[in-house]
XYZ file of C-alpha atoms in Angstrom:
331
model
C 46.794 -8.896 -55.960
C 44.248 -9.536 -53.162
C 41.862 -12.410 -53.484
C 38.137 -11.722 -53.185
C 35.417 -14.187 -52.118
C 35.656 -15.745 -48.705
C 38.572 -13.480 -47.657
C 36.284 -10.529 -48.278
C 34.405 -11.783 -45.257
C 37.571 -12.230 -43.229
C 41.001 -13.797 -43.222
C 41.233 -17.532 -43.049
C 41.251 -18.461 -39.394
C 40.244 -14.931 -38.331
C 37.421 -14.972 -35.781
C 36.989 -11.207 -35.576
C 34.451 -11.253 -38.402
C 30.717 -11.913 -38.600
C 31.271 -15.678 -38.944
C 32.387 -15.818 -35.297
C 29.650 -17.143 -32.992
C 27.869 -14.321 -31.204
C 28.980 -14.347 -27.582
C 25.888 -12.390 -26.558
C 27.890 -9.656 -24.775
C 29.656 -8.030 -27.755
C 28.465 -4.490 -28.319
C 26.659 -3.864 -31.650
C 28.952 -0.847 -32.214
C 32.111 -2.972 -31.784
C 30.793 -5.616 -34.166
C 29.926 -2.898 -36.668
C 33.398 -1.293 -36.710
C 35.109 -4.688 -36.780
C 33.083 -5.696 -39.835
C 33.723 -2.368 -41.545
C 37.480 -2.475 -40.868
C 37.886 -5.963 -42.281
C 35.716 -5.168 -45.290
C 37.852 -2.150 -46.171
C 41.062 -4.152 -45.662
C 40.140 -7.113 -47.857
C 37.458 -5.882 -50.207
C 38.357 -2.329 -51.282
C 41.419 -1.959 -53.540
C 43.937 0.804 -52.731
C 43.679 3.822 -55.098
C 46.594 4.452 -57.474
C 45.409 7.551 -59.437
C 43.500 10.754 -58.524
C 40.435 9.456 -60.352
C 40.567 6.164 -58.521
C 40.800 8.092 -55.222
C 37.472 9.790 -55.940
C 35.911 6.503 -57.042
C 37.151 4.730 -53.930
C 35.839 7.529 -51.672
C 32.370 7.355 -53.201
C 32.430 3.587 -52.960
C 33.484 3.862 -49.333
C 30.591 6.202 -48.458
C 28.104 3.885 -50.128
C 29.516 0.861 -48.338
C 29.397 2.617 -44.959
C 25.769 3.605 -45.510
C 24.663 0.139 -46.597
C 26.485 -1.608 -43.761
C 25.099 0.842 -41.195
C 21.516 0.232 -42.281
C 21.909 -3.509 -42.565
C 23.708 -4.059 -39.274
C 21.717 -1.715 -37.059
C 18.354 -2.594 -38.586
C 19.118 -6.250 -37.988
C 20.159 -5.439 -34.420
C 16.886 -3.583 -33.781
C 14.825 -6.529 -34.990
C 16.787 -8.900 -32.814
C 16.257 -6.731 -29.719
C 12.507 -6.056 -30.028
C 11.220 -9.109 -31.821
C 8.626 -10.983 -29.711
C 7.519 -14.549 -30.015
C 4.193 -15.279 -31.690
C 2.773 -16.426 -28.347
C 3.573 -13.158 -26.547
C 0.384 -11.685 -25.070
C -0.979 -9.933 -21.977
C -3.301 -11.174 -19.241
C -6.343 -9.536 -20.826
C -7.235 -8.331 -24.312
C -7.654 -4.799 -22.922
C -4.070 -4.705 -21.634
C -1.530 -3.083 -23.968
C 1.766 -4.823 -24.827
C 4.843 -2.668 -25.503
C 7.207 -4.699 -27.747
C 10.200 -2.536 -26.857
C 9.992 -2.944 -23.086
C 8.156 -6.285 -23.270
C 5.795 -4.921 -20.629
C 1.996 -4.903 -20.511
C -0.068 -1.988 -19.180
C -2.847 -3.152 -16.840
C -6.358 -1.990 -17.781
C -8.642 -4.023 -15.484
C -10.833 -1.362 -13.772
C -11.303 -3.255 -10.493
C -7.609 -4.083 -10.081
C -6.640 -0.485 -10.876
C -9.204 0.882 -8.424
C -7.873 -1.355 -5.667
C -4.233 -0.505 -6.406
C -5.053 3.219 -6.334
C -6.775 2.921 -2.966
C -10.297 3.565 -4.215
C -13.032 2.110 -1.964
C -15.258 0.605 -4.626
C -13.148 -2.475 -5.421
C -11.536 -5.318 -3.478
C -8.914 -7.850 -4.566
C -7.611 -11.075 -3.110
C -4.044 -10.768 -1.847
C -2.108 -12.582 -4.583
C 1.543 -12.401 -5.762
C 0.469 -10.654 -8.963
C -0.427 -7.533 -6.978
C 3.210 -7.184 -5.890
C 4.314 -7.464 -9.520
C 1.983 -4.614 -10.508
C 3.048 -2.463 -7.562
C 6.706 -2.966 -8.471
C 6.233 -1.692 -12.035
C 4.488 1.660 -11.722
C 5.540 4.313 -14.233
C 5.766 8.087 -13.738
C 2.199 8.647 -14.980
C 0.632 6.204 -12.512
C 0.173 3.285 -14.901
C 0.682 -0.222 -13.554
C 2.848 -2.452 -15.745
C 3.951 -6.080 -15.710
C 6.259 -8.286 -17.817
C 4.198 -10.259 -20.306
C 5.958 -13.378 -19.028
C 3.996 -12.891 -15.752
C 0.578 -12.848 -17.400
C -0.597 -15.953 -15.499
C -0.080 -14.207 -12.157
C -1.932 -11.120 -13.414
C -4.815 -13.235 -14.747
C -5.219 -14.589 -11.223
C -5.299 -11.035 -9.850
C -7.999 -9.986 -12.319
C -10.095 -13.013 -11.396
C -9.762 -12.128 -7.710
C -10.900 -8.495 -8.021
C -14.554 -7.471 -7.705
C -16.410 -4.165 -7.328
C -18.073 -3.119 -4.075
C -21.669 -1.876 -4.248
C -23.317 0.623 -1.911
C -24.791 -1.989 0.441
C -24.710 -5.711 1.120
C -28.185 -6.055 -0.397
C -27.154 -4.502 -3.716
C -25.707 -6.960 -6.219
C -23.214 -6.510 -9.057
C -24.356 -7.405 -12.571
C -21.232 -8.423 -14.496
C -22.743 -8.196 -18.000
C -23.686 -4.526 -17.597
C -20.908 -3.772 -15.067
C -23.506 -2.100 -12.870
C -24.748 -2.486 -9.304
C -28.479 -3.202 -8.936
C -30.448 -1.259 -6.317
C -31.942 -3.639 -3.748
C -32.587 -1.163 -0.956
C -36.358 -1.554 -0.411
C -37.090 2.027 0.640
C -35.013 3.553 -2.154
C -36.559 1.193 -4.681
C -40.099 2.203 -3.734
C -39.216 5.895 -3.719
C -37.506 5.717 -7.113
C -40.621 4.064 -8.570
C -42.903 6.724 -7.132
C -44.561 4.278 -4.754
C -44.218 6.245 -1.534
C -41.420 6.305 1.060
C -39.175 9.282 1.676
C -35.707 9.983 0.246
C -33.738 13.128 -0.548
C -34.278 14.553 -4.019
C -31.083 16.613 -3.862
C -28.617 13.833 -3.167
C -26.077 13.052 -5.900
C -26.655 9.320 -5.515
C -30.306 9.497 -6.572
C -29.364 11.455 -9.691
C -26.667 8.924 -10.566
C -29.159 6.063 -10.272
C -31.821 7.800 -12.359
C -29.325 8.747 -15.069
C -27.648 5.323 -15.165
C -30.886 3.350 -15.252
C -32.384 5.016 -18.321
C -34.803 2.728 -20.140
C -33.860 -0.152 -17.842
C -35.618 1.341 -14.826
C -38.813 -0.668 -15.307
C -36.815 -3.812 -14.583
C -34.163 -2.535 -12.192
C -32.457 0.621 -10.995
C -28.691 0.514 -11.402
C -25.540 2.578 -10.881
C -21.810 2.271 -11.676
C -19.739 0.817 -8.794
C -17.450 3.864 -8.726
C -20.471 5.861 -7.482
C -21.136 3.456 -4.614
C -20.123 6.040 -2.011
C -22.626 8.574 -3.363
C -25.376 5.929 -3.475
C -24.621 4.906 0.115
C -25.075 8.542 1.105
C -28.392 8.572 -0.767
C -29.596 5.448 1.053
C -28.887 7.158 4.374
C -31.440 9.862 3.516
C -34.221 7.331 2.955
C -36.832 6.820 5.672
C -39.597 4.221 5.682
C -43.123 5.605 5.593
C -46.578 4.120 5.202
C -47.432 2.390 1.952
C -48.846 4.694 -0.680
C -52.381 5.757 0.258
C -52.264 4.442 3.845
C -52.473 6.816 6.816
C -50.251 7.249 9.846
C -51.937 6.287 13.129
C -52.007 8.685 16.113
C -49.125 6.850 17.826
C -46.800 7.937 15.007
C -45.238 4.510 14.515
C -48.007 2.469 12.871
C -49.870 2.780 9.597
C -53.525 2.037 8.913
C -54.420 0.052 5.791
C -56.523 2.081 3.371
C -55.844 0.119 0.207
C -59.250 -1.289 -0.770
C -58.173 -4.541 -2.474
C -56.248 -5.441 0.688
C -59.241 -4.628 2.928
C -61.435 -6.790 0.698
C -58.928 -9.597 1.043
C -59.079 -9.417 4.853
C -62.805 -8.775 5.286
C -64.330 -10.974 2.586
C -61.753 -13.706 2.236
C -61.015 -12.699 -1.322
C -58.095 -14.921 -2.296
C -56.744 -12.776 -5.095
C -53.906 -11.341 -2.982
C -50.906 -13.484 -2.157
C -51.275 -14.910 1.346
C -47.651 -15.989 1.709
C -46.007 -12.596 1.134
C -44.058 -11.016 4.037
C -45.992 -7.774 3.644
C -49.283 -9.466 4.506
C -47.736 -11.107 7.557
C -46.751 -7.665 8.864
C -50.408 -6.569 9.104
C -52.672 -7.248 12.071
C -56.171 -6.112 13.021
C -57.184 -4.330 16.224
C -60.284 -4.070 18.398
C -61.578 -1.131 16.402
C -61.693 -3.334 13.316
C -58.820 -1.559 11.557
C -55.752 -3.160 10.018
C -52.357 -1.804 11.002
C -48.652 -2.468 10.495
C -45.401 -0.902 11.760
C -44.408 2.094 9.642
C -40.941 0.563 9.208
C -42.638 -2.221 7.223
C -44.174 0.216 4.748
C -41.949 -0.863 1.815
C -42.783 -4.565 2.110
C -46.495 -3.872 2.610
C -46.299 -1.794 -0.566
C -44.807 -4.817 -2.332
C -47.655 -6.991 -1.091
C -50.214 -4.480 -2.387
C -48.781 -5.029 -5.879
C -49.786 -8.697 -5.714
C -53.366 -7.592 -5.127
C -53.298 -5.171 -8.024
C -51.842 -7.761 -10.365
C -54.700 -10.117 -9.484
C -57.409 -7.438 -9.762
C -56.387 -5.567 -12.886
C -59.931 -4.195 -13.256
C -59.914 -2.680 -9.768
C -60.303 1.060 -9.468
C -57.417 1.122 -6.998
C -54.219 0.799 -8.990
C -50.547 1.149 -8.255
C -47.523 1.594 -10.572
C -46.546 -1.824 -11.927
C -43.075 -3.193 -11.234
C -41.206 -6.458 -11.389
C -39.098 -5.712 -8.329
C -39.054 -8.650 -5.911
C -40.043 -8.362 -2.267
C -37.035 -7.273 -0.212
C -35.207 -9.694 2.027
C -35.958 -7.472 4.979
C -39.593 -8.524 4.616
C -38.723 -11.896 6.073
C -38.098 -10.134 9.336
C -41.576 -8.597 9.455
C -43.553 -9.487 12.563
C -47.269 -9.552 12.991
C -48.870 -6.988 15.155
C -47.516 -3.814 16.658
């Protein structure tokens, strides 16, 4: 008679059973069949009658099913189980527990890796990791163990706006229009830009209710906005007339004329737009047509000071452009 108990788990001194330390290289299938063989040898009695044959067969099927589920389920957990600290470089990145790989989702890093012109990244080792793990659908992956390197990549990637003057607003993930001519034209304050260009439509649509404070656009449309800027041409400030020489504008805005002729101090005297204007022998006040946008900005300071004036312009909080600092008196 066979003894049950510990020998049911293997013969004394036998290291072919589950109590043998896992060497790490043994195949799960080999371990499974070894366990099953020993179990049948030491735990299942040999049948002696036809009825016991049927009973033993049913018992055998049940044992095989239970062992299969237990062993292979345990093996699956051991293979795919991740530590509690396992995470990706960013909350938007997706971690696959089976492959232990994260899928990159940072828009600026992806744009740079795909050769799109509206993002730049610092050359860091993490970029090589992403390039080395590209799947068949074009996704960029990385082992979650390399998340520190990928965090550095994300921190070193930024979007590129349409011009050096335009700035990126990280909270809204939008570029802010700083082109002086385009800004004036978009606000209906003179200047000349194309109405058919895709860039102008993108700006108008993206700005929505924000347009009273700033005109914006997504960085991935920077190329279209650059094309729009190229259609813009400086003209005289709204209401002023072009002089016969075709390159200067004559001031017609009454609050500004009052400021010059009567010493009315309600217009800002330190604004670049005012410094672009000079008077001539005929008593008129002129400025180069290329300075039309900054003169328009200066006119707004007069309107803000003389709210009861009959001459009014659309109100705006847009700051005077940097290019105004280059304005020169006279013409």
